[in-house]
PDB file of C-alpha atoms in Angstrom:
ATOM      1  CA  MET A  91     -13.110 -12.398 -14.275  1.00  0.00           C
ATOM      2  CA  THR A  92      -9.620 -11.172 -15.147  1.00  0.00           C
ATOM      3  CA  VAL A  93      -7.926  -8.816 -12.691  1.00  0.00           C
ATOM      4  CA  LEU A  94      -4.999  -6.693 -13.827  1.00  0.00           C
ATOM      5  CA  ILE A  95      -2.402  -5.842 -11.171  1.00  0.00           C
ATOM      6  CA  ILE A  96      -0.569  -2.601 -11.983  1.00  0.00           C
ATOM      7  CA  GLY A  97       2.804  -2.350 -10.266  1.00  0.00           C
ATOM      8  CA  ALA A  98       2.903  -6.109  -9.864  1.00  0.00           C
ATOM      9  CA  SER A  99       6.683  -6.408  -9.488  1.00  0.00           C
ATOM     10  CA  GLY A 100       6.691  -4.334  -6.284  1.00  0.00           C
ATOM     11  CA  PHE A 101       6.422  -5.630  -2.727  1.00  0.00           C
ATOM     12  CA  LEU A 102       2.617  -5.442  -2.515  1.00  0.00           C
ATOM     13  CA  GLY A 103       2.101  -6.274  -6.175  1.00  0.00           C
ATOM     14  CA  THR A 104       4.141  -9.455  -5.853  1.00  0.00           C
ATOM     15  CA  GLU A 105       1.886 -10.662  -3.032  1.00  0.00           C
ATOM     16  CA  LEU A 106      -1.246  -9.765  -4.993  1.00  0.00           C
ATOM     17  CA  VAL A 107      -0.012 -11.795  -7.972  1.00  0.00           C
ATOM     18  CA  ARG A 108       1.006 -14.705  -5.722  1.00  0.00           C
ATOM     19  CA  GLN A 109      -2.412 -14.860  -4.093  1.00  0.00           C
ATOM     20  CA  GLY A 110      -4.261 -14.548  -7.375  1.00  0.00           C
ATOM     21  CA  SER A 111      -2.169 -17.228  -9.047  1.00  0.00           C
ATOM     22  CA  SER A 112      -2.375 -19.589  -6.052  1.00  0.00           C
ATOM     23  CA  ALA A 113      -6.165 -19.253  -5.952  1.00  0.00           C
ATOM     24  CA  GLY A 114      -6.462 -20.000  -9.672  1.00  0.00           C
ATOM     25  CA  ARG A 115      -7.851 -16.559 -10.451  1.00  0.00           C
ATOM     26  CA  GLU A 116      -7.415 -15.042 -13.884  1.00  0.00           C
ATOM     27  CA  THR A 117      -4.614 -12.589 -13.172  1.00  0.00           C
ATOM     28  CA  ALA A 118      -2.490 -10.361 -15.385  1.00  0.00           C
ATOM     29  CA  ALA A 119       0.382  -8.165 -14.260  1.00  0.00           C
ATOM     30  CA  THR A 120       2.297  -5.061 -15.299  1.00  0.00           C
ATOM     31  CA  PHE A 121       5.837  -3.915 -14.636  1.00  0.00           C
ATOM     32  CA  ARG A 122       7.769  -0.745 -15.351  1.00  0.00           C
ATOM     33  CA  SER A 123      11.391  -1.833 -14.956  1.00  0.00           C
ATOM     34  CA  ARG A 124      11.411  -5.633 -14.981  1.00  0.00           C
ATOM     35  CA  PRO A 125       8.771  -8.375 -14.733  1.00  0.00           C
ATOM     36  CA  GLY A 126       8.238 -10.410 -11.596  1.00  0.00           C
ATOM     37  CA  GLU A 127       9.282 -13.997 -11.088  1.00  0.00           C
ATOM     38  CA  ARG A 128       5.916 -15.728 -11.518  1.00  0.00           C
ATOM     39  CA  ASP A 129       5.629 -17.300 -14.953  1.00  0.00           C
ATOM     40  CA  SER A 130       2.052 -18.418 -14.356  1.00  0.00           C
ATOM     41  CA  VAL A 131       0.651 -14.963 -15.185  1.00  0.00           C
ATOM     42  CA  PRO A 132       1.125 -12.829 -18.314  1.00  0.00           C
ATOM     43  CA  TRP A 133       3.357  -9.781 -17.807  1.00  0.00           C
ATOM     44  CA  HIS A 134       2.940  -6.503 -19.685  1.00  0.00           C
ATOM     45  CA  HIS A 135       5.266  -3.505 -19.702  1.00  0.00           C
ATOM     46  CA  LEU A 136       3.456  -0.358 -18.605  1.00  0.00           C
ATOM     47  CA  ASP A 137       4.497   3.202 -17.825  1.00  0.00           C
ATOM     48  CA  LEU A 138       1.499   5.172 -16.552  1.00  0.00           C
ATOM     49  CA  ARG A 139       2.961   8.283 -18.166  1.00  0.00           C
ATOM     50  CA  ASP A 140       2.308   6.733 -21.582  1.00  0.00           C
ATOM     51  CA  PRO A 141      -1.376   6.991 -22.650  1.00  0.00           C
ATOM     52  CA  ALA A 142      -0.927   4.768 -25.711  1.00  0.00           C
ATOM     53  CA  GLY A 143       0.827   2.107 -23.669  1.00  0.00           C
ATOM     54  CA  LEU A 144      -1.980   2.086 -21.109  1.00  0.00           C
ATOM     55  CA  GLU A 145      -4.616   1.714 -23.813  1.00  0.00           C
ATOM     56  CA  ALA A 146      -2.640  -1.123 -25.388  1.00  0.00           C
ATOM     57  CA  VAL A 147      -2.414  -3.064 -22.114  1.00  0.00           C
ATOM     58  CA  LEU A 148      -6.107  -2.633 -21.340  1.00  0.00           C
ATOM     59  CA  GLU A 149      -6.972  -3.750 -24.869  1.00  0.00           C
ATOM     60  CA  ALA A 150      -4.730  -6.821 -24.635  1.00  0.00           C
ATOM     61  CA  VAL A 151      -5.861  -7.931 -21.166  1.00  0.00           C
ATOM     62  CA  ALA A 152      -9.525  -6.826 -21.238  1.00  0.00           C
ATOM     63  CA  PRO A 153      -9.754  -6.987 -17.431  1.00  0.00           C
ATOM     64  CA  SER A 154     -12.947  -6.873 -15.406  1.00  0.00           C
ATOM     65  CA  ALA A 155     -11.077  -5.107 -12.613  1.00  0.00           C
ATOM     66  CA  VAL A 156      -7.770  -3.334 -12.068  1.00  0.00           C
ATOM     67  CA  ILE A 157      -5.826  -3.050  -8.801  1.00  0.00           C
ATOM     68  CA  ASN A 158      -3.408  -0.134  -8.985  1.00  0.00           C
ATOM     69  CA  ALA A 159      -0.598  -1.035  -6.584  1.00  0.00           C
ATOM     70  CA  SER A 160       2.011   1.049  -8.391  1.00  0.00           C
ATOM     71  CA  SER A 161       4.404   3.278  -6.478  1.00  0.00           C
ATOM     72  CA  GLY A 162       5.599   6.389  -8.235  1.00  0.00           C
ATOM     73  CA  ASN A 163       6.689   8.027  -4.980  1.00  0.00           C
ATOM     74  CA  ALA A 164       6.593  11.824  -5.312  1.00  0.00           C
ATOM     75  CA  ASP A 165       6.789  11.748  -9.124  1.00  0.00           C
ATOM     76  CA  TRP A 166       3.678  13.747  -9.996  1.00  0.00           C
ATOM     77  CA  ALA A 167       3.592  12.476 -13.573  1.00  0.00           C
ATOM     78  CA  VAL A 168       3.327   8.872 -12.371  1.00  0.00           C
ATOM     79  CA  THR A 169       1.555   9.018  -9.014  1.00  0.00           C
ATOM     80  CA  ALA A 170      -0.962  11.779  -9.743  1.00  0.00           C
ATOM     81  CA  GLU A 171      -1.316  12.169 -13.510  1.00  0.00           C
ATOM     82  CA  GLY A 172      -0.806   8.457 -14.196  1.00  0.00           C
ATOM     83  CA  SER A 173      -3.576   7.549 -11.773  1.00  0.00           C
ATOM     84  CA  MET A 174      -5.850  10.184 -13.320  1.00  0.00           C
ATOM     85  CA  ARG A 175      -5.147   8.748 -16.768  1.00  0.00           C
ATOM     86  CA  LEU A 176      -5.957   5.260 -15.481  1.00  0.00           C
ATOM     87  CA  ALA A 177      -9.208   6.432 -13.869  1.00  0.00           C
ATOM     88  CA  LEU A 178     -10.349   7.935 -17.171  1.00  0.00           C
ATOM     89  CA  ALA A 179      -9.367   4.841 -19.145  1.00  0.00           C
ATOM     90  CA  VAL A 180     -11.216   2.380 -16.914  1.00  0.00           C
ATOM     91  CA  ARG A 181     -14.279   4.619 -16.856  1.00  0.00           C
ATOM     92  CA  GLU A 182     -14.449   4.577 -20.647  1.00  0.00           C
ATOM     93  CA  ARG A 183     -14.163   0.782 -20.651  1.00  0.00           C
ATOM     94  CA  ARG A 184     -16.430   0.214 -17.619  1.00  0.00           C
ATOM     95  CA  ILE A 185     -13.688  -1.566 -15.703  1.00  0.00           C
ATOM     96  CA  ARG A 186     -13.723  -1.685 -11.907  1.00  0.00           C
ATOM     97  CA  LEU A 187     -10.758   0.090 -10.268  1.00  0.00           C
ATOM     98  CA  VAL A 188      -9.244  -0.459  -6.833  1.00  0.00           C
ATOM     99  CA  HIS A 189      -6.660   2.232  -6.172  1.00  0.00           C
ATOM    100  CA  VAL A 190      -4.114   1.760  -3.367  1.00  0.00           C
ATOM    101  CA  SER A 191      -3.501   5.023  -1.523  1.00  0.00           C
ATOM    102  CA  SER A 192      -1.502   5.966   1.550  1.00  0.00           C
ATOM    103  CA  ASP A 193      -1.759   7.526   4.995  1.00  0.00           C
ATOM    104  CA  ALA A 194       0.631  10.142   3.568  1.00  0.00           C
ATOM    105  CA  VAL A 195      -2.465  12.029   2.388  1.00  0.00           C
ATOM    106  CA  PHE A 196      -2.895  13.203   5.998  1.00  0.00           C
ATOM    107  CA  SER A 197      -1.095  15.858   8.066  1.00  0.00           C
ATOM    108  CA  GLY A 198      -1.536  14.224  11.460  1.00  0.00           C
ATOM    109  CA  SER A 199      -3.824  16.976  12.739  1.00  0.00           C
ATOM    110  CA  GLN A 200      -6.674  14.504  13.358  1.00  0.00           C
ATOM    111  CA  ASP A 201      -6.565  11.435  15.587  1.00  0.00           C
ATOM    112  CA  PRO A 202      -7.678   8.995  14.383  1.00  0.00           C
ATOM    113  CA  TYR A 203      -8.560   9.271  10.697  1.00  0.00           C
ATOM    114  CA  ASP A 204     -11.560   7.294   9.483  1.00  0.00           C
ATOM    115  CA  GLU A 205     -12.824   6.712   5.961  1.00  0.00           C
ATOM    116  CA  THR A 206     -14.723  10.029   5.912  1.00  0.00           C
ATOM    117  CA  SER A 207     -11.595  12.089   6.613  1.00  0.00           C
ATOM    118  CA  LEU A 208     -10.535  14.429   3.808  1.00  0.00           C
ATOM    119  CA  PRO A 209      -6.890  14.575   2.683  1.00  0.00           C
ATOM    120  CA  ASP A 210      -4.704  17.398   3.985  1.00  0.00           C
ATOM    121  CA  PRO A 211      -1.202  16.400   2.789  1.00  0.00           C
ATOM    122  CA  VAL A 212       2.005  18.120   3.871  1.00  0.00           C
ATOM    123  CA  THR A 213       4.503  16.433   1.519  1.00  0.00           C
ATOM    124  CA  PRO A 214       4.831  16.227  -2.280  1.00  0.00           C
ATOM    125  CA  TYR A 215       4.189  12.480  -2.147  1.00  0.00           C
ATOM    126  CA  GLY A 216       1.087  12.979  -0.025  1.00  0.00           C
ATOM    127  CA  ALA A 217      -0.159  15.670  -2.411  1.00  0.00           C
ATOM    128  CA  ALA A 218       0.313  13.364  -5.418  1.00  0.00           C
ATOM    129  CA  LYS A 219      -1.531  10.524  -3.674  1.00  0.00           C
ATOM    130  CA  ALA A 220      -4.340  12.893  -2.634  1.00  0.00           C
ATOM    131  CA  ALA A 221      -4.726  14.086  -6.229  1.00  0.00           C
ATOM    132  CA  ALA A 222      -4.893  10.471  -7.378  1.00  0.00           C
ATOM    133  CA  GLU A 223      -7.573   9.705  -4.787  1.00  0.00           C
ATOM    134  CA  THR A 224      -9.670  12.624  -6.000  1.00  0.00           C
ATOM    135  CA  ALA A 225      -9.386  11.476  -9.608  1.00  0.00           C
ATOM    136  CA  VAL A 226     -10.478   7.938  -8.765  1.00  0.00           C
ATOM    137  CA  ARG A 227     -13.417   9.068  -6.644  1.00  0.00           C
ATOM    138  CA  LEU A 228     -14.689  11.565  -9.229  1.00  0.00           C
ATOM    139  CA  LEU A 229     -13.809   9.861 -12.520  1.00  0.00           C
ATOM    140  CA  ALA A 230     -14.062   6.110 -11.946  1.00  0.00           C
ATOM    141  CA  ASP A 231     -17.746   5.274 -11.532  1.00  0.00           C
ATOM    142  CA  SER A 232     -17.033   1.916  -9.900  1.00  0.00           C
ATOM    143  CA  GLY A 233     -13.815   2.928  -8.182  1.00  0.00           C
ATOM    144  CA  ALA A 234     -12.606   2.178  -4.672  1.00  0.00           C
ATOM    145  CA  VAL A 235      -9.780   3.965  -2.860  1.00  0.00           C
ATOM    146  CA  ALA A 236      -7.916   1.863  -0.290  1.00  0.00           C
ATOM    147  CA  ARG A 237      -5.695   3.821   2.091  1.00  0.00           C
ATOM    148  CA  THR A 238      -3.025   1.867   3.885  1.00  0.00           C
ATOM    149  CA  SER A 239       0.012   2.434   6.096  1.00  0.00           C
ATOM    150  CA  LEU A 240       3.458   0.833   6.482  1.00  0.00           C
ATOM    151  CA  ILE A 241       3.404  -2.529   4.699  1.00  0.00           C
ATOM    152  CA  ILE A 242       5.405  -5.237   6.496  1.00  0.00           C
ATOM    153  CA  GLY A 243       5.958  -8.939   6.023  1.00  0.00           C
ATOM    154  CA  HIS A 244       8.289 -11.917   5.610  1.00  0.00           C
ATOM    155  CA  GLY A 245      11.416  -9.760   6.043  1.00  0.00           C
ATOM    156  CA  ARG A 246      11.103  -8.298   2.569  1.00  0.00           C
ATOM    157  CA  SER A 247       9.701  -4.837   3.246  1.00  0.00           C
ATOM    158  CA  SER A 248      11.931  -1.778   3.128  1.00  0.00           C
ATOM    159  CA  HIS A 249      11.444  -1.164   6.869  1.00  0.00           C
ATOM    160  CA  GLU A 250      12.437  -4.712   7.776  1.00  0.00           C
ATOM    161  CA  ARG A 251      15.540  -4.518   5.594  1.00  0.00           C
ATOM    162  CA  MET A 252      16.447  -1.175   7.167  1.00  0.00           C
ATOM    163  CA  VAL A 253      16.186  -2.634  10.670  1.00  0.00           C
ATOM    164  CA  HIS A 254      18.676  -5.345   9.738  1.00  0.00           C
ATOM    165  CA  ALA A 255      21.028  -2.829   8.142  1.00  0.00           C
ATOM    166  CA  LEU A 256      20.923  -0.543  11.191  1.00  0.00           C
ATOM    167  CA  ALA A 257      21.461  -3.441  13.597  1.00  0.00           C
ATOM    168  CA  ALA A 258      24.488  -4.602  11.574  1.00  0.00           C
ATOM    169  CA  GLY A 259      25.921  -1.106  11.258  1.00  0.00           C
ATOM    170  CA  ARG A 260      25.629  -1.175   7.469  1.00  0.00           C
ATOM    171  CA  GLN A 261      23.432   1.910   7.417  1.00  0.00           C
ATOM    172  CA  GLU A 262      23.463   5.208   9.255  1.00  0.00           C
ATOM    173  CA  GLY A 263      20.324   6.779  10.640  1.00  0.00           C
ATOM    174  CA  ALA A 264      17.787   6.264  13.386  1.00  0.00           C
ATOM    175  CA  LEU A 265      14.346   4.828  14.019  1.00  0.00           C
ATOM    176  CA  PHE A 266      12.074   7.613  15.207  1.00  0.00           C
ATOM    177  CA  THR A 267      10.344   7.420  18.568  1.00  0.00           C
ATOM    178  CA  ASP A 268       7.753  10.065  17.666  1.00  0.00           C
ATOM    179  CA  ASP A 269       6.732   8.893  14.175  1.00  0.00           C
ATOM    180  CA  ILE A 270       3.579   6.797  14.607  1.00  0.00           C
ATOM    181  CA  ARG A 271       1.812   4.660  12.023  1.00  0.00           C
ATOM    182  CA  CYS A 272      -0.450   1.578  11.848  1.00  0.00           C
ATOM    183  CA  PRO A 273       1.522  -1.166  10.060  1.00  0.00           C
ATOM    184  CA  VAL A 274      -0.287  -3.852   8.092  1.00  0.00           C
ATOM    185  CA  HIS A 275       0.937  -7.265   6.994  1.00  0.00           C
ATOM    186  CA  VAL A 276       1.336  -7.565   3.242  1.00  0.00           C
ATOM    187  CA  HIS A 277      -0.660 -10.823   3.242  1.00  0.00           C
ATOM    188  CA  ASP A 278      -3.617  -9.236   5.051  1.00  0.00           C
ATOM    189  CA  LEU A 279      -3.523  -6.200   2.785  1.00  0.00           C
ATOM    190  CA  ALA A 280      -3.461  -8.265  -0.409  1.00  0.00           C
ATOM    191  CA  VAL A 281      -6.332 -10.468   0.802  1.00  0.00           C
ATOM    192  CA  SER A 282      -8.365  -7.342   1.524  1.00  0.00           C
ATOM    193  CA  LEU A 283      -7.603  -5.785  -1.859  1.00  0.00           C
ATOM    194  CA  TRP A 284      -8.701  -8.958  -3.615  1.00  0.00           C
ATOM    195  CA  GLU A 285     -11.944  -8.831  -1.623  1.00  0.00           C
ATOM    196  CA  LEU A 286     -12.452  -5.232  -2.734  1.00  0.00           C
ATOM    197  CA  ALA A 287     -11.687  -6.058  -6.356  1.00  0.00           C
ATOM    198  CA  ARG A 288     -14.214  -8.884  -6.424  1.00  0.00           C
ATOM    199  CA  SER A 289     -16.921  -6.801  -4.740  1.00  0.00           C
ATOM    200  CA  ASP A 290     -18.947  -3.859  -6.017  1.00  0.00           C
ATOM    201  CA  ALA A 291     -18.061  -1.637  -3.053  1.00  0.00           C
ATOM    202  CA  THR A 292     -17.180   1.937  -3.959  1.00  0.00           C
ATOM    203  CA  GLY A 293     -15.795   4.896  -2.039  1.00  0.00           C
ATOM    204  CA  VAL A 294     -12.933   5.147   0.444  1.00  0.00           C
ATOM    205  CA  PHE A 295     -11.679   2.268   2.587  1.00  0.00           C
ATOM    206  CA  HIS A 296      -8.965   2.003   5.242  1.00  0.00           C
ATOM    207  CA  LEU A 297      -6.737  -1.070   5.340  1.00  0.00           C
ATOM    208  CA  ALA A 298      -4.277  -0.688   8.208  1.00  0.00           C
ATOM    209  CA  GLY A 299      -3.533  -2.643  11.355  1.00  0.00           C
ATOM    210  CA  PRO A 300      -5.098  -1.720  14.712  1.00  0.00           C
ATOM    211  CA  ASP A 301      -1.751  -1.174  16.496  1.00  0.00           C
ATOM    212  CA  ALA A 302      -0.429   2.401  16.407  1.00  0.00           C
ATOM    213  CA  VAL A 303       3.329   2.063  16.949  1.00  0.00           C
ATOM    214  CA  THR A 304       6.373   4.254  16.493  1.00  0.00           C
ATOM    215  CA  ARG A 305       8.926   3.319  13.879  1.00  0.00           C
ATOM    216  CA  HIS A 306      11.318   2.473  16.716  1.00  0.00           C
ATOM    217  CA  GLU A 307       8.761   0.221  18.424  1.00  0.00           C
ATOM    218  CA  LEU A 308       8.197  -1.480  15.091  1.00  0.00           C
ATOM    219  CA  GLY A 309      11.937  -1.928  14.688  1.00  0.00           C
ATOM    220  CA  VAL A 310      12.183  -3.551  18.118  1.00  0.00           C
ATOM    221  CA  LEU A 311       9.373  -5.971  17.243  1.00  0.00           C
ATOM    222  CA  ILE A 312      11.141  -6.889  14.000  1.00  0.00           C
ATOM    223  CA  ALA A 313      14.454  -7.350  15.810  1.00  0.00           C
ATOM    224  CA  GLN A 314      12.851  -9.630  18.401  1.00  0.00           C
ATOM    225  CA  ARG A 315      11.234 -11.720  15.671  1.00  0.00           C
ATOM    226  CA  ASP A 316      14.498 -12.076  13.772  1.00  0.00           C
ATOM    227  CA  GLY A 317      16.776 -12.746  16.744  1.00  0.00           C
ATOM    228  CA  LEU A 318      18.537  -9.376  16.624  1.00  0.00           C
ATOM    229  CA  ASP A 319      19.568  -7.326  19.637  1.00  0.00           C
ATOM    230  CA  PRO A 320      17.047  -4.449  19.895  1.00  0.00           C
ATOM    231  CA  SER A 321      19.572  -2.382  21.860  1.00  0.00           C
ATOM    232  CA  THR A 322      21.668  -2.054  18.689  1.00  0.00           C
ATOM    233  CA  LEU A 323      18.919  -0.068  16.973  1.00  0.00           C
ATOM    234  CA  PRO A 324      19.642   3.682  17.034  1.00  0.00           C
ATOM    235  CA  SER A 325      16.720   5.900  17.996  1.00  0.00           C
ATOM    236  CA  GLY A 326      15.906   9.556  17.487  1.00  0.00           C
ATOM    237  CA  ARG A 327      13.083  12.036  17.144  1.00  0.00           C
ATOM    238  CA  ARG A 328      11.751  13.078  13.779  1.00  0.00           C
ATOM    239  CA  ALA A 329      10.765  16.410  15.338  1.00  0.00           C
ATOM    240  CA  ASP A 330      14.474  17.123  15.800  1.00  0.00           C
ATOM    241  CA  THR A 331      15.160  16.781  12.067  1.00  0.00           C
ATOM    242  CA  ASN A 332      14.228  18.858   9.050  1.00  0.00           C
ATOM    243  CA  LEU A 333      12.331  15.956   7.459  1.00  0.00           C
ATOM    244  CA  ALA A 334       8.873  16.899   6.215  1.00  0.00           C
ATOM    245  CA  GLY A 335       5.821  14.820   7.005  1.00  0.00           C
ATOM    246  CA  ALA A 336       3.248  14.064   9.647  1.00  0.00           C
ATOM    247  CA  LEU A 337       4.278  12.617  12.994  1.00  0.00           C
ATOM    248  CA  ARG A 338       1.199  10.718  14.170  1.00  0.00           C
ATOM    249  CA  VAL A 339      -1.157   9.268  11.563  1.00  0.00           C
ATOM    250  CA  VAL A 340      -3.562   6.635  12.886  1.00  0.00           C
ATOM    251  CA  LEU A 341      -5.949   5.049  10.390  1.00  0.00           C
ATOM    252  CA  ASP A 342      -9.209   3.691  11.798  1.00  0.00           C
ATOM    253  CA  SER A 343     -10.097   0.651   9.667  1.00  0.00           C
ATOM    254  CA  ARG A 344     -12.986  -0.724  11.687  1.00  0.00           C
ATOM    255  CA  ALA A 345     -15.740   0.380   9.284  1.00  0.00           C
ATOM    256  CA  THR A 346     -13.913  -1.198   6.356  1.00  0.00           C
ATOM    257  CA  GLU A 347     -13.362  -4.439   8.281  1.00  0.00           C
ATOM    258  CA  ARG A 348     -17.077  -4.658   9.059  1.00  0.00           C
ATOM    259  CA  HIS A 349     -18.045  -3.848   5.464  1.00  0.00           C
ATOM    260  CA  LEU A 350     -15.721  -6.420   3.883  1.00  0.00           C
ATOM    261  CA  GLY A 351     -15.964  -9.030   6.637  1.00  0.00           C
ATOM    262  CA  ILE A 352     -12.196  -9.107   7.182  1.00  0.00           C
ATOM    263  CA  ARG A 353      -9.824  -8.839  10.145  1.00  0.00           C
ATOM    264  CA  LEU A 354      -6.550  -6.961   9.874  1.00  0.00           C
ATOM    265  CA  ARG A 355      -3.875  -8.004  12.348  1.00  0.00           C
ATOM    266  CA  GLY A 356      -1.835  -5.475  14.293  1.00  0.00           C
ATOM    267  CA  ALA A 357       1.960  -5.374  14.218  1.00  0.00           C
ATOM    268  CA  ARG A 358       2.309  -6.876  17.690  1.00  0.00           C
ATOM    269  CA  GLU A 359       0.259  -9.878  16.556  1.00  0.00           C
ATOM    270  CA  PHE A 360       1.583 -10.534  13.065  1.00  0.00           C
ATOM    271  CA  LEU A 361       5.238 -10.043  13.957  1.00  0.00           C
ATOM    272  CA  ARG A 362       4.858 -12.595  16.730  1.00  0.00           C
ATOM    273  CA  GLN A 363       3.191 -15.016  14.315  1.00  0.00           C
ATOM    274  CA  ASP A 364       5.878 -14.458  11.665  1.00  0.00           C
ATOM    275  CA  ARG A 365       8.526 -15.956  13.966  1.00  0.00           C
TER     276      ARG A 365
END
């Protein structure tokens, strides 16, 4: 069984490739800008905006399953249309698809959100991810949508790097005290996505940690783990800015955990264990 990781040079994709390679699984990887550092897997250039390029990669790899961990941000052509194009392509070839989505598909009007919750995005990125979800659910017969939240781990995530930059005064800004999410460790998330890819489960799944924390609380936990002074972290309220987006988005992952037989650690647990 060959699994193709799309977006494999990103933070999550790198961990997916590492786990697949370490476990001796047949793994192939794609990149858009530059390949990752693991030489043990074949790397293929792929831009999801290019239909011919996508067909060429699928033909060359002939995967049994695809994990789409790509991040096109708010670029509709990549995040929405690219995912739609992928869903159509894997359907034609009868390839299983696991599509990584985001809690950005929600407005924060519901608390919490479980796997049955319908998207109601309030940002361009959330709208693009919601469109991609719809395409996967309707077009990919054996598709699974995996919604997640802030991905943290090993000091390499964007949030962890930002905490260090703020503490050192290298970056201006603030960590919001009213912006609440359910962080997940990149290791736990990748393990869960591999479980999904190797199963025949279809539908929508939630893969987020059980701890709902503010971005400032998360920053303090990171600072404590890394020996930084938490008092150096500037705080503020997102509600006092003109930034778009939901304030409180809590993903309930308990049904997914029971279905897959996994346990996702909360931020307070995994940041203590990362020390």
